[in-house]
Coordinates of C-alpha atoms and ligand atoms in Angstrom, one line a residue:
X7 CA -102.2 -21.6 68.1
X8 CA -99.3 -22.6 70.3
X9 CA -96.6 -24.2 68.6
X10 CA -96.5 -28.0 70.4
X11 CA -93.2 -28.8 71.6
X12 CA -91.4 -31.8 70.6
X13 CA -90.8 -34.3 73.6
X14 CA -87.9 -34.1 75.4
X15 CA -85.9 -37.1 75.4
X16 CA -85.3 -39.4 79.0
X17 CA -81.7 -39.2 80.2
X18 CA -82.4 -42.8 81.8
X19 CA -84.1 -44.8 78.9
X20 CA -84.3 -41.8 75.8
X21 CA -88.6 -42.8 76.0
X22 CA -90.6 -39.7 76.0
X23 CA -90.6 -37.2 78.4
X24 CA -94.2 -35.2 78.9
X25 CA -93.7 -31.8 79.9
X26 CA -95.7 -30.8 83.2
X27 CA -94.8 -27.7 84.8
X28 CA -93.4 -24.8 83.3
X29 CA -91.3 -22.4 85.7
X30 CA -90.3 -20.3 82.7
X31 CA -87.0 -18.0 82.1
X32 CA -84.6 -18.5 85.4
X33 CA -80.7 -17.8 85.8
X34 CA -78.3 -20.0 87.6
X35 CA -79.6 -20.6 90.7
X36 CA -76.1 -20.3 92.7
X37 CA -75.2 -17.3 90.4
X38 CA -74.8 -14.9 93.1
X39 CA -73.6 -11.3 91.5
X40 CA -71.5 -8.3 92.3
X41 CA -73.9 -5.9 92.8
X42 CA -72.6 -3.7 90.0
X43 CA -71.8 -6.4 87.9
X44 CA -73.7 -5.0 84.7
X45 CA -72.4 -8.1 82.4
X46 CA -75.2 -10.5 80.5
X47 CA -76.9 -13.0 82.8
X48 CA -77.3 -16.5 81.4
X49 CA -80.8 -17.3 81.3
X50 CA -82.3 -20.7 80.5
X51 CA -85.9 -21.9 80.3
X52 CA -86.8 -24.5 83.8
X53 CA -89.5 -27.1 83.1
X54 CA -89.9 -30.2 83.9
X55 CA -91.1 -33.4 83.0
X56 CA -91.7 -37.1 83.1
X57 CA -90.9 -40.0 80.9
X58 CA -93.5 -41.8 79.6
X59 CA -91.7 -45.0 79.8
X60 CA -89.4 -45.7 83.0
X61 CA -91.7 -42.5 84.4
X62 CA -88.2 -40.6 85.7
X63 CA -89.0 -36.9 86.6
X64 CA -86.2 -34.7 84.9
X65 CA -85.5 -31.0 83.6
X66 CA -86.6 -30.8 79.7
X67 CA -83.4 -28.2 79.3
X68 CA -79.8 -28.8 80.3
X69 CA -77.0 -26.6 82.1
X70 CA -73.8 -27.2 80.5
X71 CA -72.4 -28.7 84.0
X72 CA -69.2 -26.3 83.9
X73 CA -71.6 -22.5 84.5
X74 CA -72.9 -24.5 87.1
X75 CA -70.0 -26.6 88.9
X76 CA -66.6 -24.2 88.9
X77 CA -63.9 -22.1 90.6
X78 CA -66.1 -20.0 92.7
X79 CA -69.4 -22.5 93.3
X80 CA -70.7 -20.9 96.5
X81 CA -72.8 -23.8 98.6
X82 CA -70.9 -24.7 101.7
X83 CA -72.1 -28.1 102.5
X84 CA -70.9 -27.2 106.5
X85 CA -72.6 -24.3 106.7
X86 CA -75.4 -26.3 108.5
X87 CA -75.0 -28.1 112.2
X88 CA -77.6 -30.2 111.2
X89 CA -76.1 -31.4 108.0
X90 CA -72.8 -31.7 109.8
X91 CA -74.4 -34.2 112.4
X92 CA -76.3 -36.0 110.0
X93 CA -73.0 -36.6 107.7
X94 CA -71.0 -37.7 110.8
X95 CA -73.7 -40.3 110.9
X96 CA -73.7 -41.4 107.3
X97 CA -69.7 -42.0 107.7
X98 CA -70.0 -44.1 111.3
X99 CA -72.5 -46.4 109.4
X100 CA -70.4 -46.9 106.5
X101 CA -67.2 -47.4 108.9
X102 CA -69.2 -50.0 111.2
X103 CA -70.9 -52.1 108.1
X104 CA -69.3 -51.7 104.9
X105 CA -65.5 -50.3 105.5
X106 CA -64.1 -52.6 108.4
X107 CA -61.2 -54.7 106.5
X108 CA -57.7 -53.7 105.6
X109 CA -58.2 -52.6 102.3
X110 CA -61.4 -50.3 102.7
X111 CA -61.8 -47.8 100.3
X112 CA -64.7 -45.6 99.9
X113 CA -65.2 -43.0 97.0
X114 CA -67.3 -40.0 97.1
X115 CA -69.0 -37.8 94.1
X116 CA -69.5 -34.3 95.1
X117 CA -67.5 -34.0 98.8
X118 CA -67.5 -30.6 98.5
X119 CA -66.3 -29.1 101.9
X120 CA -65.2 -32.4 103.1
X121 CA -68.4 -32.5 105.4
X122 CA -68.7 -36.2 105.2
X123 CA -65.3 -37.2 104.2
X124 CA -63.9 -35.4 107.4
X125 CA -65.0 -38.2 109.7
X126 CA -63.6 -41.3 107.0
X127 CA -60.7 -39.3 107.4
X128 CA -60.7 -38.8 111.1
X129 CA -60.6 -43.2 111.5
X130 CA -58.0 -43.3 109.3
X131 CA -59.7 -45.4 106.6
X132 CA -58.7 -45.1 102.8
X133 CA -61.3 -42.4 100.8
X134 CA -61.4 -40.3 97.6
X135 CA -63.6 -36.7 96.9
X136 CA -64.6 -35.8 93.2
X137 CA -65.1 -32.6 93.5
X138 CA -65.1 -30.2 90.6
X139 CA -65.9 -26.7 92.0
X140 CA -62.3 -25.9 93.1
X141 CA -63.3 -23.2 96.2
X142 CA -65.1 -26.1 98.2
X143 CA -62.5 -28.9 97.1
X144 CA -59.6 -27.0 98.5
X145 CA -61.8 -26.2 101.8
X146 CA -62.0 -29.8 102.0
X147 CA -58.0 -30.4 101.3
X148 CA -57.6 -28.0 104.5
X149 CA -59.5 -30.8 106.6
X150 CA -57.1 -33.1 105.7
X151 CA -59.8 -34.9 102.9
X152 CA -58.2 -36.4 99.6
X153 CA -59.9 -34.8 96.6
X154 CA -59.6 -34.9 93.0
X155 CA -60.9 -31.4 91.3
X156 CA -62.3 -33.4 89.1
X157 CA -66.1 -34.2 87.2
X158 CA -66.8 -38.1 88.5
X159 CA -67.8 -39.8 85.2
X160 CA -66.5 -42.9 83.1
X161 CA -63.3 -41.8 82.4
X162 CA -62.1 -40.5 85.7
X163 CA -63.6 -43.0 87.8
X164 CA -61.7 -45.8 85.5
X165 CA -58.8 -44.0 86.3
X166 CA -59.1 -44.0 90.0
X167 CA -59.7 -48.0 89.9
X168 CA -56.6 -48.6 88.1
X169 CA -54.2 -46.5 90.2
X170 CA -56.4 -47.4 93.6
X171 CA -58.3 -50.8 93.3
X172 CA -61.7 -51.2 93.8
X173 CA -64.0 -49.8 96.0
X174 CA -66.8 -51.1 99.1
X175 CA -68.7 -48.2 98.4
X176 CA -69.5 -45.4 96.4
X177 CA -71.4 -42.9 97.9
X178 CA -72.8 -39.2 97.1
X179 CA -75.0 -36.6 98.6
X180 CA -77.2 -34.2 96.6
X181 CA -75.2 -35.3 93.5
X182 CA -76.5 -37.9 91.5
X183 CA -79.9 -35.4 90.7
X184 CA -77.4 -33.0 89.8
X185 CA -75.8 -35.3 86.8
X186 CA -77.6 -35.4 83.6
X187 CA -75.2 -37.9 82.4
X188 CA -76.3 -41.4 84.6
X189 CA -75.0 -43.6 81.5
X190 CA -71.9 -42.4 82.3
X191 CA -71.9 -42.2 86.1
X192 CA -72.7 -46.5 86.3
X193 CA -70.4 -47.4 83.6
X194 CA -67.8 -45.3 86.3
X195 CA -69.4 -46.7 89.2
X196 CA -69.1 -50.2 87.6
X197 CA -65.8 -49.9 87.0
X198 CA -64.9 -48.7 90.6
X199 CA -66.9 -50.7 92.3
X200 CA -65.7 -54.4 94.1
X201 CA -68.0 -57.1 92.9
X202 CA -70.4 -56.8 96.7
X203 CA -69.9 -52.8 97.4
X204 CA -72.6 -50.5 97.0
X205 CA -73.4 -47.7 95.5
X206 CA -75.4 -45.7 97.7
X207 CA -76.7 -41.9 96.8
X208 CA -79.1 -39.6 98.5
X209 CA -81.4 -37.0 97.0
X210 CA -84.6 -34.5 97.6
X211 CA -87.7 -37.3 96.7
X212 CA -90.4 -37.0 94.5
X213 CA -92.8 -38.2 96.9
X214 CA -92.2 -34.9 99.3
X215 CA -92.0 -32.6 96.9
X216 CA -95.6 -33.5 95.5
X217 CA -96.9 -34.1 99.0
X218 CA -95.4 -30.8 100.3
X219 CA -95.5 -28.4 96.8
X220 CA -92.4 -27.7 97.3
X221 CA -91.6 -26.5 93.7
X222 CA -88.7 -24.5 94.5
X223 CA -86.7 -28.3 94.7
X224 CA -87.0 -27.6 90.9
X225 CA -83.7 -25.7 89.6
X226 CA -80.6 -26.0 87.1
X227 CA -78.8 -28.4 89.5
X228 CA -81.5 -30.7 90.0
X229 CA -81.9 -32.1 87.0
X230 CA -83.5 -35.1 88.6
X231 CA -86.7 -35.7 91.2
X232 CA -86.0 -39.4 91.9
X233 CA -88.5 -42.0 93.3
X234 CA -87.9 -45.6 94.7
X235 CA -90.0 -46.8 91.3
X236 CA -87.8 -44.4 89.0
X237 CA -84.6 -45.4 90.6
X238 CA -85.5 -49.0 90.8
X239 CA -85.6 -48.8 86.5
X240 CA -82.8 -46.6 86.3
X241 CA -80.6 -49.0 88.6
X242 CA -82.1 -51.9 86.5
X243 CA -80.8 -50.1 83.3
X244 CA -77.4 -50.6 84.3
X245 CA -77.5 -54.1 85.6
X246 CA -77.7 -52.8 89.2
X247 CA -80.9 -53.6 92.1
X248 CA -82.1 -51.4 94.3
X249 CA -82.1 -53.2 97.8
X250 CA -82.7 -50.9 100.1
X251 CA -84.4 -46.9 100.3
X252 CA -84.6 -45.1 103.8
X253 CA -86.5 -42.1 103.6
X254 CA -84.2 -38.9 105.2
X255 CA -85.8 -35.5 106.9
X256 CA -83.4 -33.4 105.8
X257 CA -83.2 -30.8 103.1
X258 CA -87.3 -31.2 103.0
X259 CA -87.6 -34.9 102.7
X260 CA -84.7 -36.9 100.8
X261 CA -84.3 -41.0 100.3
X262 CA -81.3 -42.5 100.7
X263 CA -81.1 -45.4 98.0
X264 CA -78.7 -48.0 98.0
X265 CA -78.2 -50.2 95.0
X266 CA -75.9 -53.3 94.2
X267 CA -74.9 -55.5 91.0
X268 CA -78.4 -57.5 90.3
X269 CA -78.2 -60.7 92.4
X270 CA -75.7 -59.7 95.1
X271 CA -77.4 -58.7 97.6
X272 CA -81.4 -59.5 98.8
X273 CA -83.5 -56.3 99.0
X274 CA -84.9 -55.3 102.1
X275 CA -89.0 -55.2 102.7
X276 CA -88.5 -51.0 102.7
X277 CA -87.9 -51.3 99.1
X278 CA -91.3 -53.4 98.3
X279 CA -92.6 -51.2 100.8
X280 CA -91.9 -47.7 99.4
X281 CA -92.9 -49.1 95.7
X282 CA -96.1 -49.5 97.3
X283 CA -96.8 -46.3 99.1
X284 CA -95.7 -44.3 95.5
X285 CA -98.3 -46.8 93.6
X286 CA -101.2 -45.4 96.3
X287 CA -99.7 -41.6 95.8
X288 CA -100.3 -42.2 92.2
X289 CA -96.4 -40.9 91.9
X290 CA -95.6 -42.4 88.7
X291 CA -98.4 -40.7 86.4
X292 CA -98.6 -37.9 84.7
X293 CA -101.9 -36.7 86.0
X294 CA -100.6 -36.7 89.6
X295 CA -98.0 -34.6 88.7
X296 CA -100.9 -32.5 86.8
X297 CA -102.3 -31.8 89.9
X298 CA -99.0 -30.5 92.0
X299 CA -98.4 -28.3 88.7
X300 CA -102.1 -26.6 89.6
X301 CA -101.2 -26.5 93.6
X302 CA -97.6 -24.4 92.5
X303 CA -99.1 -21.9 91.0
X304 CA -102.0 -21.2 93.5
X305 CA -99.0 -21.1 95.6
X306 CA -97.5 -18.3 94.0
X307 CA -100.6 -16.4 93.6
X308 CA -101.1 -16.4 97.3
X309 CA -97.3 -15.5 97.8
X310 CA -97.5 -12.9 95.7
X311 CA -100.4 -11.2 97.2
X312 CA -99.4 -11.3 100.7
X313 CA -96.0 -9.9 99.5
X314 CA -98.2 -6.9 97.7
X315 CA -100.2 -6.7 101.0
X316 CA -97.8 -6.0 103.6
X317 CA -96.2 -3.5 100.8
X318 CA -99.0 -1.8 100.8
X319 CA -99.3 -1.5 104.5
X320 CA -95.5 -0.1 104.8
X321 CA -94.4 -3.6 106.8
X322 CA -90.8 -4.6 106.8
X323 CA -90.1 -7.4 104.8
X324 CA -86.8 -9.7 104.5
X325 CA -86.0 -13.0 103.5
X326 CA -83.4 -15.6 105.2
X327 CA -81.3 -17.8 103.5
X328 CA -80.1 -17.5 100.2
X329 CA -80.8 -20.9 98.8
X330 CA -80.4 -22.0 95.4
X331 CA -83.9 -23.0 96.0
X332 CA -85.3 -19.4 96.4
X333 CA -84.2 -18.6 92.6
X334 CA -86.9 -20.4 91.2
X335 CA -89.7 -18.9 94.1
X336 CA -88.2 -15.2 93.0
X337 CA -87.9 -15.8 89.4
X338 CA -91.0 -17.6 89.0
X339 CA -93.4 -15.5 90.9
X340 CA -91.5 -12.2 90.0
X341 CA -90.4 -11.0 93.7
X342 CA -87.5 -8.5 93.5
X343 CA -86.3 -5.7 96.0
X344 CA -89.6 -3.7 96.0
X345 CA -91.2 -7.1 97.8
X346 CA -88.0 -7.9 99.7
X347 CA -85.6 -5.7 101.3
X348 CA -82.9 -7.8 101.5
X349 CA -81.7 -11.8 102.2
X350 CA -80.2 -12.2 105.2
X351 CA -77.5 -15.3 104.8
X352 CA -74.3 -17.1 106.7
X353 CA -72.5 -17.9 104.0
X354 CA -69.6 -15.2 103.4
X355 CA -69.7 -16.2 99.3
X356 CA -73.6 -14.8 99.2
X357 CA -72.5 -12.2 101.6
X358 CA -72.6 -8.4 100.2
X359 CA -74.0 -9.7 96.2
X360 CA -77.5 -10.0 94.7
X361 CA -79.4 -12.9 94.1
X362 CA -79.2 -14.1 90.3
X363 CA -81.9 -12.9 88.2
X364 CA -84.0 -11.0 90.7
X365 CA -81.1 -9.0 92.1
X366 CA -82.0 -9.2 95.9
X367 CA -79.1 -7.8 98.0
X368 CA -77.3 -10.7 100.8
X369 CA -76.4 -9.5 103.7
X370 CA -75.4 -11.0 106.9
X371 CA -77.4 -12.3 109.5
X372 CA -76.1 -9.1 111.7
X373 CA -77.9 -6.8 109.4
X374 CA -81.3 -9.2 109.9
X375 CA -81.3 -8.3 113.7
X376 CA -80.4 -4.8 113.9
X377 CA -83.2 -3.9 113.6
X378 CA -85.4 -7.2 113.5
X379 CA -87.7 -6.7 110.2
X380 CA -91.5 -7.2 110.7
X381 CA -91.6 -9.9 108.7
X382 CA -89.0 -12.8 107.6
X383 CA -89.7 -14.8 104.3
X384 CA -88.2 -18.0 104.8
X385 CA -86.5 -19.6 101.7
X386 CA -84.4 -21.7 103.9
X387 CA -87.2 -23.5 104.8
X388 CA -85.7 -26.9 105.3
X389 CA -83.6 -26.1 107.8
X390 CA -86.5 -24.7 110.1
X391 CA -86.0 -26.2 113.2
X392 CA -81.9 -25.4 113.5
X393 CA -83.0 -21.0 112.1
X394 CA -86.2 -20.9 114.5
X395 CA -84.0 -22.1 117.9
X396 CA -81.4 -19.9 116.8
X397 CA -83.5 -16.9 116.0
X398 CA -86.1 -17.0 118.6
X399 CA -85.3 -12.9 119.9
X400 CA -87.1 -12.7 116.3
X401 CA -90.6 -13.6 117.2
X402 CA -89.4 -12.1 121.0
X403 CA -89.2 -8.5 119.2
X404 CA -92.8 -9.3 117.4
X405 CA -91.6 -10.6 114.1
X406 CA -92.9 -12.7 112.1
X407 CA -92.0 -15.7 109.4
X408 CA -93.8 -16.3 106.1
X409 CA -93.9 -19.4 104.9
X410 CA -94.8 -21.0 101.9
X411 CA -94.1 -25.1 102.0
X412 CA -97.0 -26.3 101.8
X413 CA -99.0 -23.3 101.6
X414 CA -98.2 -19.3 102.0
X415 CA -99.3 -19.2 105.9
X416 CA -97.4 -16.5 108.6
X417 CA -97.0 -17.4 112.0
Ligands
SAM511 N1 -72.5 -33.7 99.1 C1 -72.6 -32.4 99.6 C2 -73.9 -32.2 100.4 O1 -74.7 -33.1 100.3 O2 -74.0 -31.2 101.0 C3 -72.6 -31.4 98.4 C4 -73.8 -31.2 97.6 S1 -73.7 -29.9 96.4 C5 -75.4 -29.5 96.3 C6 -73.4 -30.8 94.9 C7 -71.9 -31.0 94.7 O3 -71.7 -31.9 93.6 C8 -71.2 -29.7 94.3 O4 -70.2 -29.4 95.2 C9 -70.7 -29.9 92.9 O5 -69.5 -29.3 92.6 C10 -70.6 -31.5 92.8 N2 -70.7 -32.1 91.5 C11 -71.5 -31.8 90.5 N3 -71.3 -32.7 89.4 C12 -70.4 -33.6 89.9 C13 -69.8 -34.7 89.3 N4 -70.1 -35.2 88.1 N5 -68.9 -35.4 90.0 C14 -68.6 -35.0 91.3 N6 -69.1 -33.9 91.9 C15 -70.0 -33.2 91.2
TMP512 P1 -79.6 -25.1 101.4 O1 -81.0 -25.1 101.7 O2 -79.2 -25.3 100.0 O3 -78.8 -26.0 102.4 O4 -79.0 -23.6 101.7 C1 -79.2 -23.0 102.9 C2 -78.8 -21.5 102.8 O5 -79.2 -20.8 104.0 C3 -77.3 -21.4 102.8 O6 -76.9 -20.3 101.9 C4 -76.9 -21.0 104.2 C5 -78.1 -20.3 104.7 N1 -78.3 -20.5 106.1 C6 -78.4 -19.3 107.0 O7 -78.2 -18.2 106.5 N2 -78.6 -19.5 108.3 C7 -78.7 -20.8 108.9 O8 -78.9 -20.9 110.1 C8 -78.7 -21.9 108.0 C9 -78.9 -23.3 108.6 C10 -78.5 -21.7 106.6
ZN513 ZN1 -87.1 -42.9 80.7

C-alpha cells in the first residue's frame, strides 16, 4: 500500500494543500551545465497542489531561493522583441497614470536586465530594481537602471522606505509566482508603499494553463499558479483588494493584477467579471484540476510516441529554445539526446551547455539552419508568433514544428 502523504501546508493561509499532479524527480530548471561537468545534480521532487481553503495553486516542495536566484542565473528578460515592446508599454502606463508628480518613485522586484526599468529611466523619473541574480542586475546597471543585488522581502524593502520614502507603485513581472514567502513580500510592500499606490504584479494564470495543458508552466521557480479568486484571498490576507485584473497574451496567457490597501480604491467590473468566468471554468476545485492532471499525461504519451516515431524513421529532430519550461516536458516524459539532437537557443548563457537533467546540448540558432532539421520541437512555444516570422526559410526548406500546447500536433 502506498504510504499517504501528509498535506502540504498553503504558503498563503497554512490550510491544506491537496496534491494533484505529480511531475516527479526534476533538476533546476535554469541549471544549464558544462557539458563535462560530472559534479552531483540537485534533484528535487515537482508536484503540485491546491489548498483546500483559500484554493491557491502552489508547488508541495520548496527551492531554497539562492540554487535558484544567483551569480550566474541565465534568463535574459531582453532576449525577446516582444517582451521588450510589451515592457516599454507597461512603464508609459505607469508614467501617464500613476508616476506624474515630483516625488514619483516606482520600485520593481525582479528587473532583471533592466527591460522594464530602462524606459522609467529613459523619462527621468525616480525607480529602484531588486534584483538578486547578480549577471542580469549588472546588465541592467549598464542601461543606466538603479538596482539593488538584493532578495525584495520585509527587511530590505523597509530599508529602501526609510532611506527613499514611499512609493506610487510597486510592480513585478514573473516574480511574485516565483516567491514562496508572500507573508513577507506584503509586510515589505506595506511598508514601501504610499497610502493610494499600488501594488501591481503579473504572472502565467491558472485559467490558461488548465484551458491550454500547458504543464510545462509547472517548475522550481513557479511556485505559484495564481487566479483572480486566489489572488483576491491572498490580497485580502494582507489587508490589501484586488481592483483590477487584465488578462496578458504573453508568455502563454498571464493576468496582470493590481491590488491596493482595502478601501482605497473602487474595483473595476474586470475583477467581478473574471471571478465569474473562473466560477463557470470550475477553476477553484480540486476535481477540475483532476481533470488537466489526466489531459498532461495523455500529453506526454502522445509526445513521446511521435518522438519514438520519427526516430524510428531516421528524421532529424531538434528543439528551439531552451526555456526553463522545457525541463519539466524533458524530465517528465523522459526525452534526452537519442529523441533530440540538440536545442537550438539565442541566449549566449545556454549557448554550448546541456540542458539540466536530461543533458540536451544548446547550440546557437546558426547551427539550427545549417542544415535546417526535419523536424523542430518547439519548447519556446509562447513566443510563436515573433520564432515563426523569423524562421519562415524553415518550413521554406520542408521543415516542420511539433508542437505540444494544447495537444502534440505537427504542422
Ligand atoms: N521581470 C522580468 C521579466 O518579466 O522578464 C524577470 C523575470 S525572471 C523569470 C524572475 C526574476 O526574479 C529573476 O531575475 C530573479 O532573480 C528575480 N527574483 C527572484 N526572487 C526575487 C525576490 N525575492 N526579489 C526580487 N527579485 C527576485
Ligand atoms: P522564456 O519562454 O522563458 O521567455 O524563454 C525563451 C527562451 O527561448 C530563451 O532561452 C530565449 C530563447 N529564444 C530563442 O532562442 N529565439 C527566439 O526567437 C526567442 C524569442 C527566444
Ligand atoms: Zn491557502
Amino acid at each position: 500500500m502506498p504510504r499517504e502523504l501528509a498535506p502540504a501546508v498553503c504558503r498563503v493561509c497554512e490550510g491544506n494543500v491537496h496534491e494533484f499532479l505529480d511531475l516527479g524527480r526534476q533538476p533546476l530548471s535554469d541549471a544549464f551545465r558544462a557539458p563535462d561537468d560530472d559534479t552531483e545534480e540537485f534533484f528535487y521532487r515537482l508536484a503540485v497542489g491546491q489548498c483546500e481553503k483559500c484554493t491557491m495553486v502552489q508547488l508541495t516542495e520548496e527551492v531554497p531561493r539562492e540554487r535558484m536566484f544567483h551569480q550566474d542565473y541565465p534568463y535574459h528578460s531582453s532576449g525577446s522583441s516582444v517582451m521588450r515592446a510589451h515592457f516599454a508599454d507597461v512603464a508609459r502606463r505607469f508614467l501617464a497614470t500613476e508616476l506624474s508628480g515630483p516625488e514619483a518613485f516606482i520600485v520593481e522586484m525582479g528587473c532583471n536586465d533592466g527591460v522594464m526599468l530602462g524606459t522609467i529611466r529613459e523619462a527621468g523619473v525616480r525607480h529602484l530594481g531588486f534584483e538578486p541574480s547578480g549577471a542580469v542586475a549588472e546588465a541592467a546597471r549598464a542601461v543606466g537602471v538603479r538596482v539593488r543585488t538584493a532578495f525584495f522581502e520585509d527587511s530590505t524593502a523597509a530599508q529602501v522606505r526609510a532611506e527613499e520614502g514611499p512609493a506610487q507603485v510597486v510592480y513585478a513581472a514573473n516574480t511574485m509566482c516565483h516567491i514562496p514567502y508572500p507573508d513577507s513580500i506584503f509586510r515589505g510592500v506595506d511598508a514601501l508603499l504610499a497610502p493610494d499606490g499600488v501594488f501591481v504584479f503579473e504572472d502565467p494564470y491558472l485559467g490558461d494553463v488548465v484551458a491550454k495543458t500547458s504543464f510545462d508552466q509547472i517548475y522550481d521557480e513557479h511556485f505559484f499558479l495564481f487566479s483572480a479568486h486566489s489572488v483576491q484571498t491572498m490580497a485580502a490576507h494582507h489587508g490589501f483588494e484586488l481592483v483590477d485584473v487584465e488578462r496578458l497574451p504573453v508568455h502563454g496567457g498571464e493576468v496582470r493584477y493590481t491590488l491596493a490597501r482595502a478601501g482605497r480604491r473602487t474595483p473595476t467590473p474586470a475583477v467581478a467579471a473574471l471571478l465569474a468566468e473562473e466560477d463557470a471554468a470550475g477553476l477553484s476545485r480540486l476535481e477540475t484540476l483532476r481533470g488537466f492532471a489526466a489531459d498532461v499525461m495523455r500529453i506526454r504519451d502522445d509526445l513521446v510516441a511521435l518522438l519514438r516515431r520519427l526516430r524510428a524513421e531516421g528524421a532529424r529532430v531538434v528543439a528551439y529554445g531552451a526555456t526553463a519550461k522545457s525541463a519539466t516536458v524533458t524530465n517528465f516524459c523522459d526525452i534526452g539526446p537519442e529523441l533530440v539532437s540538440f536545442v537550438s537557443d539565442s541566449t549566449p548563457a545556454k549557448q554550448h551547455r546541456v540542458t539540466p537533467g536530461k543533458h540536451i546540448p544548446v547550440r546557437p540558432p546558426a547551427a539550427f539552419r545549417d542544415p535546417y532539421p526535419d523536424y523542430a520541437l518547439l519548447f519556446a512555444w509562447n513566443h510563436a508568433d515573433e520564432i515563426m516570422a523569423n524562421e519562415q526559410e524553415f518550413r521554406r526548406s520542408g521543415g516542420k514544428w511539433i508542437s505540444y500546447v494544447p495537444t502534440v500536433r505537427v504542422s
